[in-house]
Short mmCIF file of C-alpha atoms in Angstrom, two decimals:
data_model
loop_
_atom_site.label_atom_id
_atom_site.label_comp_id
_atom_site.label_asym_id
_atom_site.label_seq_id
_atom_site.Cartn_x
_atom_site.Cartn_y
_atom_site.Cartn_z
CA MET A 1 0.28 -0.06 -0.04
CA LYS A 2 2.80 2.22 0.75
CA THR A 3 4.60 1.56 -2.41
CA GLN A 4 1.18 2.77 -4.51
CA LEU A 5 0.84 5.71 -2.56
CA ALA A 6 4.59 6.78 -3.19
CA ALA A 7 4.20 5.99 -6.87
CA ALA A 8 0.56 7.98 -6.88
CA LEU A 9 2.16 10.94 -5.31
CA ALA A 10 5.39 11.07 -7.81
CA ALA A 11 3.20 10.73 -10.68
CA LEU A 12 0.97 13.39 -9.34
CA SER A 13 4.08 15.55 -8.73
CA ILE A 14 5.10 15.20 -12.21
CA ILE A 15 1.89 15.98 -13.88
CA THR A 16 1.29 19.19 -11.84
CA CYS A 17 5.09 20.83 -11.41
CA PRO A 18 6.21 22.53 -14.81
CA ALA A 19 9.43 21.39 -16.43
CA ALA A 20 12.39 23.74 -15.39
CA LEU A 21 14.46 24.84 -18.34
CA ALA A 22 17.97 26.05 -17.85
CA HIS A 23 17.90 29.08 -20.32
CA GLY A 24 14.63 28.34 -22.16
CA GLU A 25 14.80 28.60 -25.93
CA ALA A 26 17.25 30.92 -27.84
CA LYS A 27 14.92 33.47 -29.72
CA ALA A 28 16.23 35.64 -32.38
CA ARG A 29 15.69 39.43 -31.72
CA HIS A 30 17.05 40.91 -34.91
CA GLY A 31 15.77 38.23 -37.44
CA GLY A 32 18.93 35.96 -37.45
CA VAL A 33 20.20 32.47 -36.44
CA VAL A 34 20.74 32.40 -32.67
CA GLN A 35 23.40 29.93 -31.05
CA LEU A 36 24.11 29.59 -27.09
CA ALA A 37 27.95 29.31 -26.37
CA HIS A 38 29.76 29.96 -23.22
CA ASP A 39 26.78 30.76 -21.43
CA LEU A 40 25.94 33.60 -23.68
CA GLY A 41 23.66 34.02 -26.98
CA PHE A 42 24.86 34.92 -30.16
CA GLU A 43 22.81 36.14 -33.07
CA LEU A 44 24.26 36.34 -36.68
CA VAL A 45 22.28 38.55 -39.07
CA VAL A 46 23.13 38.89 -42.30
CA ARG A 47 21.71 42.02 -44.62
CA GLY A 48 23.37 42.51 -47.85
CA ASP A 49 27.11 42.16 -47.50
CA VAL A 50 27.20 42.69 -44.01
CA ALA A 51 27.29 40.11 -41.29
CA ALA A 52 26.27 41.36 -37.71
CA ILE A 53 26.66 39.42 -34.45
CA TYR A 54 24.82 40.52 -31.70
CA VAL A 55 25.80 39.18 -28.22
CA ASP A 56 23.56 38.87 -25.01
CA ASP A 57 23.78 37.30 -21.56
CA HIS A 58 20.49 35.82 -20.68
CA GLY A 59 18.49 38.46 -22.59
CA LYS A 60 20.48 41.23 -21.64
CA PRO A 61 22.94 42.94 -24.57
CA VAL A 62 26.48 42.84 -23.97
CA ASP A 63 28.47 46.01 -25.29
CA PRO A 64 30.85 44.72 -27.86
CA ALA A 65 33.26 47.27 -26.82
CA GLY A 66 36.74 46.09 -26.80
CA MET A 67 35.90 42.77 -28.60
CA SER A 68 37.26 41.58 -31.75
CA GLY A 69 37.03 38.64 -33.90
CA ARG A 70 37.16 36.81 -37.42
CA LEU A 71 34.39 35.45 -39.45
CA THR A 72 34.85 32.44 -41.57
CA ILE A 73 32.36 31.66 -43.99
CA LEU A 74 31.92 28.34 -45.89
CA ASN A 75 29.64 28.69 -48.87
CA GLY A 76 29.68 25.23 -50.35
CA THR A 77 33.27 24.77 -51.41
CA GLN A 78 34.14 28.31 -51.20
CA LYS A 79 36.02 29.57 -47.92
CA SER A 80 36.14 33.54 -47.16
CA GLU A 81 37.00 35.38 -44.14
CA ALA A 82 36.71 38.86 -42.61
CA ALA A 83 37.47 40.79 -39.70
CA LEU A 84 34.95 41.46 -36.94
CA ALA A 85 34.81 45.07 -35.14
CA PRO A 86 32.38 46.89 -32.82
CA ALA A 87 29.80 48.75 -34.56
CA GLY A 88 27.57 50.19 -32.03
CA ASP A 89 25.59 47.16 -30.10
CA ARG A 90 26.75 44.55 -32.66
CA LEU A 91 29.94 43.17 -34.23
CA GLU A 92 30.15 43.63 -37.68
CA ALA A 93 31.98 42.10 -40.85
CA LYS A 94 31.47 44.12 -44.06
CA GLY A 95 31.99 42.93 -47.50
CA VAL A 96 30.80 39.38 -47.06
CA GLN A 97 28.95 36.91 -49.16
CA VAL A 98 26.37 34.60 -46.98
CA ALA A 99 24.25 32.21 -48.72
CA LYS A 100 21.54 30.29 -47.39
CA GLY A 101 22.88 26.80 -46.17
CA ALA A 102 26.46 28.61 -45.50
CA ARG A 103 28.35 27.35 -42.61
CA VAL A 104 29.88 30.35 -40.41
CA VAL A 105 32.08 30.15 -37.41
CA ALA A 106 33.04 33.24 -35.45
CA ALA A 107 36.26 33.28 -33.62
CA LEU A 108 35.88 36.36 -30.97
CA THR A 109 38.00 37.56 -28.52
CA THR A 110 36.62 39.58 -25.56
CA ALA A 111 37.61 42.67 -23.73
CA ASP A 112 39.50 40.60 -21.34
CA LYS A 113 41.17 38.50 -24.01
CA LYS A 114 39.00 35.21 -23.48
CA ALA A 115 38.66 33.31 -26.90
CA MET A 116 35.31 31.95 -27.88
CA THR A 117 34.24 30.07 -31.21
CA VAL A 118 30.51 29.86 -32.02
CA ARG A 119 29.42 28.12 -34.80
CA PHE A 120 26.11 29.13 -37.08
CA THR A 121 24.18 27.26 -40.23
CA VAL A 122 22.32 29.89 -42.05
CA ARG A 123 19.06 29.04 -42.86
#
């Protein structure tokens, strides 16, 4: 009887308690592709020949001042690279061609010299 009661209570607690999610689902705020890495959110946005990366810390924008990096773009068999530099609230690489399906790797360095790599697949 005690075993059945314990099982019933356990089942009831599973049904009535919502699931806890560590960070929730990453959502694009600028219309791009989002990846989570290094406990931060990174959103890659491509407009014309400019690729921008927005960085946030649990929904709060991170100031990119002092950050730098390099963007590597793999469009099929073609590979290109461009420097990333702060541009207001984001990092930007200009003069790039990013097609749908391209793989993009951002190698970033923070202001305190921490290295990070973030990988995207453009949809």
